[in-house]
Amino acid sequence: MKKFIAATLALTAFHALANDAALIEETKKTALAIPPKLLQMVQEEINKGSHDGAIAACNDKAPKMAAAASQNTGWAIRRVSLKNRNPKAVPDAWEQAVLEDFDRRRAAGESPANMEKAEIVTEGDKRTLRYMKALPTQALCLNCHGTEDKIDAKVKARLTELYPNDKATGYSEGQIRGALTVKRPL
Ligand code: HEC
């Protein structure tokens, strides 16, 4: 009997783990579809030579895409950064710790390209799946997030107008600009 109970408990734990892993996979799949779409949108505007269009893609369309994805899924999806441009893009405690860990991992030589973190956190009786995907600074990003010499004067002026407390400049290629973050209630 004891053996049977132990086996049942082990199986239940195994099923719970397998279920959690499936939930994490599903969350990742949905979240990872977003950054490439955004990147493509910004790239198209830049190719057209439209600074305003590219800024609008980041300023208007990016938050809208995250809001639409949040609405479709019922999860909270947004972007955050340790040096945020949008005053609302401030990480919470869990996100801040993960962003700091991403920076440490990068400093230790890990490529930021596929850097991510998934965890199921429990607060009281609430379980939440938390997922973050690092967004590395690419050459294209320097147009709006790079050092002073990389940002066109017109772009700089528009960014200052839109974000008087902008902290999101001075980056170089390969640094982690921020992350996509998902909070999925379970
Ligand atoms: C054309 C200008 C422009 C380019 C190019 C650009 N961004 Fe941004 N970025 C912005 C603007 C504007 C915001 C603020 C958006 C908002 O109000 O939510 C922003 C916000 C962000 C945020 C959200 C956190 C924050 O600081 O507010 C992340 C993360 C980010 N950008 C990453 C990137 C990455 C990675 C690239 C390159 C792949 C990139 N950006 C390219 C203009 C740009």
Coordinates of N, CA and C and ligand atoms in Angstrom, one line a residue:
M1 N 0.8 -1.2 0.0 CA 0.0 0.0 0.0 C 0.9 1.3 0.0
K2 N 1.9 1.2 0.9 CA 2.8 2.4 1.0 C 3.5 2.7 -0.3
K3 N 3.9 1.6 -0.9 CA 4.6 1.7 -2.2 C 3.6 2.3 -3.2
F4 N 2.4 1.8 -3.2 CA 1.4 2.3 -4.1 C 1.2 3.8 -3.9
I5 N 1.1 4.3 -2.7 CA 0.9 5.7 -2.4 C 2.1 6.5 -2.9
A6 N 3.3 6.0 -2.6 CA 4.5 6.7 -3.0 C 4.5 6.8 -4.5
A7 N 4.2 5.7 -5.2 CA 4.2 5.8 -6.7 C 3.1 6.7 -7.2
T8 N 2.0 6.8 -6.5 CA 0.9 7.7 -7.0 C 1.4 9.1 -6.8
L9 N 2.0 9.4 -5.6 CA 2.5 10.8 -5.3 C 3.5 11.2 -6.4
A10 N 4.4 10.2 -6.6 CA 5.5 10.5 -7.6 C 4.9 10.8 -9.0
L11 N 3.9 10.0 -9.3 CA 3.3 10.2 -10.6 C 2.6 11.6 -10.7
T12 N 1.9 11.9 -9.6 CA 1.2 13.2 -9.6 C 2.2 14.3 -9.7
A13 N 3.3 14.2 -9.0 CA 4.3 15.3 -9.1 C 4.9 15.3 -10.5
F14 N 5.1 14.1 -11.1 CA 5.6 14.1 -12.4 C 4.6 14.8 -13.4
H15 N 3.3 14.5 -13.2 CA 2.3 15.1 -14.1 C 2.3 16.6 -13.9
A16 N 2.4 17.1 -12.7 CA 2.4 18.5 -12.4 C 3.6 19.2 -13.1
L17 N 4.7 18.5 -13.0 CA 5.9 19.1 -13.6 C 5.8 19.1 -15.1
A18 N 5.3 18.0 -15.7 CA 5.1 17.9 -17.2 C 4.1 19.0 -17.6
N19 N 3.1 19.2 -16.8 CA 2.1 20.2 -17.1 C 2.7 21.6 -17.1
D20 N 3.5 21.9 -16.0 CA 4.1 23.2 -15.9 C 5.0 23.4 -17.1
A21 N 5.8 22.4 -17.5 CA 6.7 22.5 -18.6 C 5.9 22.8 -19.9
A22 N 4.7 22.2 -20.1 CA 3.9 22.5 -21.3 C 3.4 23.9 -21.2
L23 N 3.0 24.4 -20.1 CA 2.5 25.7 -19.9 C 3.6 26.7 -20.3
I24 N 4.8 26.4 -19.8 CA 5.9 27.3 -20.1 C 6.2 27.4 -21.6
E25 N 6.2 26.2 -22.2 CA 6.4 26.1 -23.7 C 5.4 26.9 -24.5
E26 N 4.1 26.8 -24.1 CA 3.0 27.5 -24.7 C 3.2 29.0 -24.6
T27 N 3.6 29.5 -23.4 CA 3.8 30.9 -23.1 C 4.9 31.4 -23.9
K28 N 6.0 30.7 -24.0 CA 7.2 31.1 -24.7 C 6.8 31.3 -26.2
K29 N 6.1 30.3 -26.7 CA 5.8 30.3 -28.2 C 5.0 31.6 -28.5
T30 N 4.0 31.9 -27.7 CA 3.2 33.1 -27.9 C 4.1 34.4 -27.8
A31 N 4.9 34.4 -26.8 CA 5.7 35.7 -26.5 C 6.7 35.9 -27.6
L32 N 7.4 34.8 -28.0 CA 8.5 34.9 -28.9 C 8.1 35.4 -30.3
A33 N 6.8 35.3 -30.6 CA 6.3 35.7 -31.9 C 6.3 37.2 -32.0
I34 N 6.3 37.9 -30.8 CA 6.2 39.4 -30.9 C 7.4 40.2 -31.3
P35 N 8.6 39.9 -30.7 CA 9.7 40.8 -31.0 C 10.1 40.8 -32.5
P36 N 10.1 39.7 -33.3 CA 10.4 39.7 -34.7 C 9.5 40.6 -35.5
K37 N 8.2 40.6 -35.1 CA 7.2 41.4 -35.8 C 7.5 42.9 -35.7
L38 N 7.8 43.2 -34.4 CA 8.1 44.6 -34.1 C 9.4 45.1 -34.8
L39 N 10.4 44.2 -34.8 CA 11.7 44.5 -35.4 C 11.4 44.8 -36.9
Q40 N 10.6 44.0 -37.5 CA 10.3 44.1 -39.0 C 9.7 45.4 -39.2
M41 N 8.7 45.8 -38.4 CA 8.0 47.1 -38.5 C 9.0 48.3 -38.5
V42 N 9.9 48.3 -37.5 CA 10.8 49.4 -37.3 C 11.8 49.4 -38.5
Q43 N 12.2 48.2 -38.9 CA 13.2 48.1 -40.0 C 12.6 48.7 -41.3
E44 N 11.3 48.4 -41.5 CA 10.6 48.9 -42.7 C 10.6 50.4 -42.7
E45 N 10.3 51.0 -41.6 CA 10.2 52.5 -41.5 C 11.5 53.1 -41.7
I46 N 12.6 52.5 -41.1 CA 13.9 53.0 -41.3 C 14.4 52.9 -42.7
N47 N 14.0 51.8 -43.4 CA 14.4 51.6 -44.8 C 13.7 52.7 -45.6
K48 N 12.5 53.1 -45.2 CA 11.8 54.1 -46.0 C 12.5 55.5 -45.7
G49 N 13.4 55.5 -44.7 CA 14.0 56.8 -44.4 C 13.1 57.6 -43.5
S50 N 12.1 57.0 -42.9 CA 11.2 57.7 -42.0 C 11.5 57.6 -40.6
H51 N 12.2 58.7 -40.0 CA 12.5 58.7 -38.6 C 11.2 58.7 -37.8
D52 N 10.3 59.6 -38.2 CA 9.0 59.7 -37.5 C 8.3 58.4 -37.5
G53 N 8.2 57.8 -38.7 CA 7.5 56.5 -38.8 C 8.1 55.5 -37.9
A54 N 9.4 55.4 -37.8 CA 10.1 54.4 -37.0 C 9.9 54.7 -35.5
I55 N 9.9 56.0 -35.1 CA 9.6 56.3 -33.7 C 8.2 56.0 -33.4
A56 N 7.3 56.3 -34.3 CA 5.9 56.0 -34.1 C 5.7 54.5 -34.0
A57 N 6.4 53.7 -34.7 CA 6.3 52.2 -34.6 C 6.7 51.8 -33.2
C58 N 7.7 52.4 -32.6 CA 8.1 52.0 -31.2 C 7.2 52.6 -30.2
N59 N 6.8 53.9 -30.4 CA 6.1 54.7 -29.4 C 4.6 54.3 -29.4
D60 N 4.0 53.9 -30.5 CA 2.6 53.7 -30.6 C 2.3 52.2 -30.9
K61 N 2.9 51.7 -31.9 CA 2.6 50.3 -32.3 C 3.1 49.3 -31.3
A62 N 4.3 49.5 -30.8 CA 4.8 48.5 -29.9 C 4.0 48.2 -28.7
P63 N 3.6 49.3 -28.0 CA 2.7 49.1 -26.8 C 1.3 48.5 -27.2
K64 N 0.9 48.9 -28.5 CA -0.4 48.4 -28.9 C -0.3 46.9 -29.2
M65 N 0.8 46.5 -29.8 CA 1.0 45.0 -30.1 C 1.0 44.2 -28.8
A66 N 1.7 44.8 -27.7 CA 1.7 44.1 -26.4 C 0.3 44.1 -25.8
A67 N -0.4 45.2 -26.0 CA -1.8 45.3 -25.4 C -2.7 44.3 -26.1
A68 N -2.6 44.2 -27.4 CA -3.4 43.3 -28.2 C -3.1 41.8 -27.8
A69 N -1.8 41.5 -27.6 CA -1.4 40.2 -27.2 C -1.9 39.9 -25.8
S70 N -1.9 40.9 -25.0 CA -2.4 40.7 -23.6 C -3.9 40.4 -23.6
Q71 N -4.6 41.1 -24.5 CA -6.0 41.0 -24.5 C -6.4 39.6 -25.1
N72 N -5.7 39.2 -26.1 CA -6.0 37.9 -26.8 C -5.7 36.7 -25.8
T73 N -4.7 36.9 -24.9 CA -4.3 35.7 -24.1 C -4.9 35.8 -22.7
G74 N -5.2 37.1 -22.2 CA -5.5 37.3 -20.8 C -4.3 37.3 -19.9
W75 N -3.1 37.3 -20.5 CA -1.9 37.5 -19.7 C -1.4 38.9 -19.8
A76 N -0.5 39.3 -18.9 CA 0.0 40.7 -19.0 C 1.4 40.6 -19.7
I77 N 1.4 41.2 -20.9 CA 2.6 41.2 -21.7 C 3.1 42.6 -22.0
R78 N 4.4 42.9 -21.7 CA 4.9 44.3 -21.9 C 6.4 44.2 -22.0
R79 N 7.0 45.4 -22.2 CA 8.5 45.4 -22.2 C 9.0 46.3 -21.0
V80 N 10.1 45.9 -20.5 CA 10.6 46.6 -19.4 C 12.1 46.8 -19.5
S81 N 12.7 47.7 -18.8 CA 14.2 47.9 -18.9 C 14.7 48.5 -17.6
L82 N 16.0 48.2 -17.3 CA 16.6 48.8 -16.1 C 16.9 50.3 -16.4
K83 N 17.0 50.7 -17.7 CA 17.1 52.1 -18.1 C 15.9 52.4 -19.1
N84 N 14.8 52.6 -18.5 CA 13.6 52.7 -19.3 C 13.4 54.0 -20.0
R85 N 12.8 54.0 -21.2 CA 12.4 55.2 -21.9 C 11.0 55.5 -21.6
N86 N 10.1 54.6 -21.8 CA 8.7 54.8 -21.4 C 8.6 54.8 -19.8
P87 N 8.1 55.9 -19.2 CA 8.1 56.0 -17.8 C 7.4 54.8 -17.1
K88 N 6.5 54.1 -17.9 CA 5.8 52.9 -17.3 C 6.6 51.6 -17.4
A89 N 7.7 51.6 -18.2 CA 8.4 50.4 -18.4 C 9.4 50.0 -17.3
V90 N 9.0 50.3 -16.1 CA 9.8 50.0 -14.9 C 9.6 48.5 -14.5
P91 N 10.7 47.8 -14.3 CA 10.5 46.4 -13.9 C 10.0 46.3 -12.5
D92 N 9.2 45.2 -12.2 CA 8.9 44.9 -10.8 C 10.1 44.2 -10.2
A93 N 9.9 43.8 -8.9 CA 11.1 43.2 -8.2 C 11.6 41.9 -8.9
W94 N 10.7 41.0 -9.3 CA 11.1 39.8 -10.0 C 11.8 40.1 -11.3
E95 N 11.2 41.1 -12.1 CA 11.8 41.4 -13.4 C 13.1 42.1 -13.2
Q96 N 13.2 43.0 -12.2 CA 14.5 43.6 -12.0 C 15.6 42.6 -11.7
A97 N 15.3 41.6 -10.8 CA 16.3 40.6 -10.5 C 16.7 39.8 -11.7
V98 N 15.7 39.5 -12.6 CA 16.0 38.8 -13.8 C 16.9 39.6 -14.8
L99 N 16.5 40.9 -14.9 CA 17.3 41.8 -15.8 C 18.8 41.9 -15.3
E100 N 18.9 42.0 -14.0 CA 20.3 42.1 -13.4 C 21.0 40.8 -13.7
D101 N 20.3 39.7 -13.6 CA 20.9 38.4 -13.8 C 21.3 38.2 -15.3
F102 N 20.4 38.7 -16.2 CA 20.8 38.7 -17.7 C 22.1 39.4 -17.9
D103 N 22.2 40.6 -17.3 CA 23.4 41.4 -17.5 C 24.7 40.7 -16.9
R104 N 24.5 40.0 -15.8 CA 25.6 39.2 -15.2 C 26.0 38.1 -16.2
R105 N 24.9 37.4 -16.7 CA 25.2 36.3 -17.6 C 25.9 36.7 -18.9
R106 N 25.5 37.9 -19.4 CA 26.2 38.4 -20.6 C 27.6 38.8 -20.3
A107 N 27.8 39.4 -19.1 CA 29.2 39.8 -18.7 C 30.1 38.6 -18.6
A108 N 29.5 37.5 -18.2 CA 30.2 36.2 -18.1 C 30.4 35.5 -19.4
G109 N 29.9 36.1 -20.5 CA 30.2 35.6 -21.8 C 29.1 34.9 -22.5
E110 N 27.9 34.8 -21.9 CA 26.8 34.1 -22.6 C 26.2 35.1 -23.6
S111 N 25.8 34.5 -24.8 CA 25.2 35.3 -25.8 C 23.8 35.7 -25.4
P112 N 23.4 37.0 -25.5 CA 22.1 37.4 -25.1 C 21.0 37.0 -26.1
A113 N 21.4 36.4 -27.3 CA 20.4 36.2 -28.3 C 19.2 35.3 -27.8
N114 N 19.5 34.2 -27.1 CA 18.4 33.3 -26.7 C 18.3 33.4 -25.1
M115 N 18.7 34.5 -24.5 CA 18.6 34.5 -23.1 C 17.2 34.7 -22.6
E116 N 16.8 33.8 -21.6 CA 15.4 33.9 -21.2 C 15.3 33.3 -19.8
K117 N 14.2 33.5 -19.1 CA 14.0 33.0 -17.8 C 12.5 32.7 -17.6
A118 N 12.2 31.5 -17.1 CA 10.8 31.1 -16.9 C 10.7 30.6 -15.5
E119 N 9.6 30.9 -14.8 CA 9.5 30.4 -13.4 C 8.0 30.5 -13.1
I120 N 7.5 29.5 -12.3 CA 6.2 29.6 -11.8 C 6.3 30.0 -10.3
V121 N 5.7 31.2 -10.0 CA 5.8 31.7 -8.7 C 4.5 31.6 -8.0
T122 N 4.6 31.3 -6.7 CA 3.3 31.1 -5.9 C 3.3 32.2 -4.8
E123 N 2.2 33.0 -4.8 CA 2.0 34.0 -3.8 C 0.6 33.6 -3.2
G124 N 0.6 33.3 -1.9 CA -0.6 32.8 -1.2 C -1.1 31.6 -2.0
D125 N -2.3 31.6 -2.5 CA -2.8 30.4 -3.2 C -2.8 30.7 -4.7
K126 N -2.2 31.8 -5.1 CA -2.2 32.2 -6.6 C -0.9 31.7 -7.2
R127 N -1.0 31.0 -8.3 CA 0.2 30.7 -9.1 C 0.3 31.5 -10.4
T128 N 1.4 32.0 -10.6 CA 1.6 32.9 -11.8 C 2.8 32.4 -12.6
L129 N 2.7 32.2 -13.9 CA 3.8 31.9 -14.7 C 4.5 33.1 -15.2
R130 N 5.8 33.3 -14.8 CA 6.5 34.5 -15.2 C 7.5 34.1 -16.3
Y131 N 7.6 34.9 -17.3 CA 8.6 34.6 -18.4 C 9.2 35.9 -18.9
M132 N 10.5 35.8 -19.1 CA 11.2 37.0 -19.7 C 12.1 36.6 -20.8
K133 N 12.2 37.4 -21.8 CA 13.1 37.1 -22.9 C 13.9 38.4 -23.1
A134 N 15.2 38.3 -23.1 CA 16.1 39.4 -23.2 C 16.0 40.0 -24.6
L135 N 16.0 41.3 -24.8 CA 16.0 42.0 -26.1 C 17.4 42.6 -26.3
P136 N 18.3 42.0 -27.0 CA 19.6 42.5 -27.2 C 19.7 43.7 -28.1
T137 N 20.6 44.6 -27.8 CA 20.8 45.8 -28.7 C 21.5 45.4 -30.0
Q138 N 20.8 45.6 -31.1 CA 21.4 45.3 -32.4 C 21.8 46.6 -33.1
A139 N 22.5 46.5 -34.2 CA 22.9 47.8 -34.8 C 21.8 48.7 -35.1
L140 N 20.7 48.2 -35.6 CA 19.5 49.0 -35.9 C 19.0 49.8 -34.7
C141 N 19.1 49.2 -33.5 CA 18.5 49.8 -32.3 C 19.3 51.1 -31.9
L142 N 20.6 51.2 -32.4 CA 21.5 52.3 -32.0 C 20.9 53.6 -32.5
N143 N 20.1 53.6 -33.6 CA 19.5 54.8 -34.2 C 18.8 55.6 -33.1
C144 N 18.2 54.8 -32.1 CA 17.4 55.5 -31.1 C 17.8 55.2 -29.7
H145 N 18.7 54.2 -29.5 CA 19.1 53.8 -28.2 C 20.7 53.9 -28.0
G146 N 21.4 54.3 -29.1 CA 22.8 54.3 -29.0 C 23.4 55.5 -28.3
T147 N 24.7 55.7 -28.5 CA 25.4 56.9 -27.9 C 25.1 58.1 -28.7
E148 N 25.3 59.2 -28.2 CA 25.0 60.5 -28.8 C 25.3 60.6 -30.3
D149 N 26.5 60.2 -30.6 CA 27.0 60.3 -32.0 C 26.2 59.4 -33.0
K150 N 25.5 58.4 -32.5 CA 24.8 57.4 -33.3 C 23.3 57.9 -33.6
I151 N 22.9 58.9 -32.8 CA 21.4 59.3 -32.9 C 21.3 60.6 -33.7
D152 N 20.6 60.5 -34.8 CA 20.3 61.7 -35.6 C 19.7 62.8 -34.8
A153 N 20.1 64.1 -35.1 CA 19.6 65.2 -34.3 C 18.1 65.3 -34.3
K154 N 17.5 65.0 -35.4 CA 16.0 65.1 -35.5 C 15.4 64.1 -34.6
V155 N 16.0 62.9 -34.6 CA 15.4 61.8 -33.8 C 15.6 62.1 -32.3
K156 N 16.8 62.6 -32.0 CA 17.0 63.0 -30.6 C 16.0 64.0 -30.1
A157 N 15.7 65.0 -31.0 CA 14.8 66.1 -30.6 C 13.4 65.5 -30.3
R158 N 13.0 64.6 -31.3 CA 11.6 64.0 -31.1 C 11.6 63.1 -29.9
L159 N 12.6 62.4 -29.6 CA 12.6 61.5 -28.4 C 12.6 62.3 -27.1
T160 N 13.3 63.4 -27.1 CA 13.4 64.3 -25.9 C 12.0 64.9 -25.7
E161 N 11.3 65.2 -26.8 CA 10.0 65.8 -26.7 C 9.0 64.8 -26.1
L162 N 9.1 63.5 -26.6 CA 8.1 62.5 -26.2 C 8.5 62.0 -24.8
Y163 N 9.8 61.9 -24.5 CA 10.3 61.2 -23.3 C 11.3 62.1 -22.6
P164 N 10.8 63.2 -21.8 CA 11.7 64.1 -21.2 C 12.7 63.4 -20.2
N165 N 12.2 62.2 -19.6 CA 13.1 61.6 -18.7 C 13.7 60.3 -19.2
D166 N 13.9 60.3 -20.5 CA 14.5 59.1 -21.2 C 15.8 58.7 -20.6
K167 N 15.9 57.4 -20.2 CA 17.1 56.8 -19.7 C 17.7 55.8 -20.7
A168 N 17.0 55.6 -21.9 CA 17.4 54.5 -22.7 C 18.3 54.9 -23.9
T169 N 19.4 55.6 -23.6 CA 20.4 55.9 -24.6 C 21.7 55.5 -24.1
G170 N 22.7 55.5 -25.0 CA 24.1 55.2 -24.5 C 24.4 53.7 -24.7
Y171 N 23.6 53.0 -25.3 CA 23.8 51.5 -25.4 C 24.8 51.2 -26.6
S172 N 25.5 50.1 -26.5 CA 26.3 49.6 -27.6 C 25.8 48.2 -28.0
E173 N 26.2 47.8 -29.3 CA 25.7 46.6 -29.8 C 26.0 45.4 -28.9
G174 N 25.0 44.5 -28.7 CA 25.3 43.3 -27.8 C 24.8 43.5 -26.4
Q175 N 24.7 44.7 -26.0 CA 24.2 44.9 -24.6 C 22.7 44.6 -24.6
I176 N 22.2 44.3 -23.4 CA 20.8 44.0 -23.2 C 20.0 45.3 -23.0
R177 N 19.1 45.6 -24.0 CA 18.3 46.8 -24.0 C 17.2 46.7 -22.9
G178 N 16.7 45.5 -22.8 CA 15.5 45.3 -21.9 C 15.0 43.9 -22.1
A179 N 13.7 43.7 -21.8 CA 13.2 42.4 -22.0 C 11.7 42.4 -22.2
L180 N 11.2 41.4 -22.9 CA 9.8 41.2 -23.1 C 9.4 40.4 -21.8
T181 N 8.3 40.8 -21.2 CA 7.9 40.1 -20.0 C 6.5 39.7 -20.0
V182 N 6.2 38.5 -19.5 CA 4.9 37.9 -19.5 C 4.5 37.5 -18.1
K183 N 3.3 37.9 -17.6 CA 2.8 37.4 -16.4 C 1.5 36.7 -16.7
R184 N 1.5 35.4 -16.5 CA 0.3 34.6 -16.9 C -0.3 33.9 -15.6
P185 N -1.5 34.4 -15.3 CA -2.1 33.8 -14.1 C -2.5 32.3 -14.4
L186 N -2.3 31.4 -13.4 CA -2.6 30.0 -13.7 C -3.8 29.6 -12.9
Ligands
HEC1 C1 13.1 54.5 -34.3 C2 13.5 54.5 -32.9 C3 13.8 53.3 -32.2 C4 14.5 52.2 -32.6 C5 15.2 51.9 -33.9 C6 14.4 51.2 -31.5 N1 13.7 51.7 -30.5 FE1 13.3 50.8 -28.7 N2 12.1 52.3 -28.2 C7 11.9 53.5 -28.9 C8 10.8 54.2 -28.3 C9 10.2 55.5 -28.8 C10 10.5 53.5 -27.1 C11 9.4 53.9 -26.1 C12 8.1 53.1 -26.4 C13 7.0 53.3 -25.5 O1 6.6 54.5 -25.3 O2 6.5 52.3 -25.0 C14 11.3 52.3 -27.1 C15 11.2 51.4 -26.1 C16 11.9 50.2 -26.1 C17 11.8 49.2 -25.0 C18 10.8 49.3 -23.8 C19 11.5 49.7 -22.6 C20 11.7 51.2 -22.5 O3 12.9 51.6 -22.4 O4 10.7 52.0 -22.5 C21 12.7 48.2 -25.4 C22 12.9 47.0 -24.6 C23 13.3 48.6 -26.6 N3 12.8 49.8 -27.0 C24 14.2 47.8 -27.3 C25 14.6 48.1 -28.6 C26 15.5 47.2 -29.3 C27 16.0 45.9 -28.8 C28 15.7 47.8 -30.5 C29 16.4 47.2 -31.7 C30 16.0 45.9 -32.1 C31 15.0 49.1 -30.5 N4 14.4 49.2 -29.3 C32 14.9 50.0 -31.6 C33 12.5 53.8 -30.1 C34 13.3 53.0 -30.8

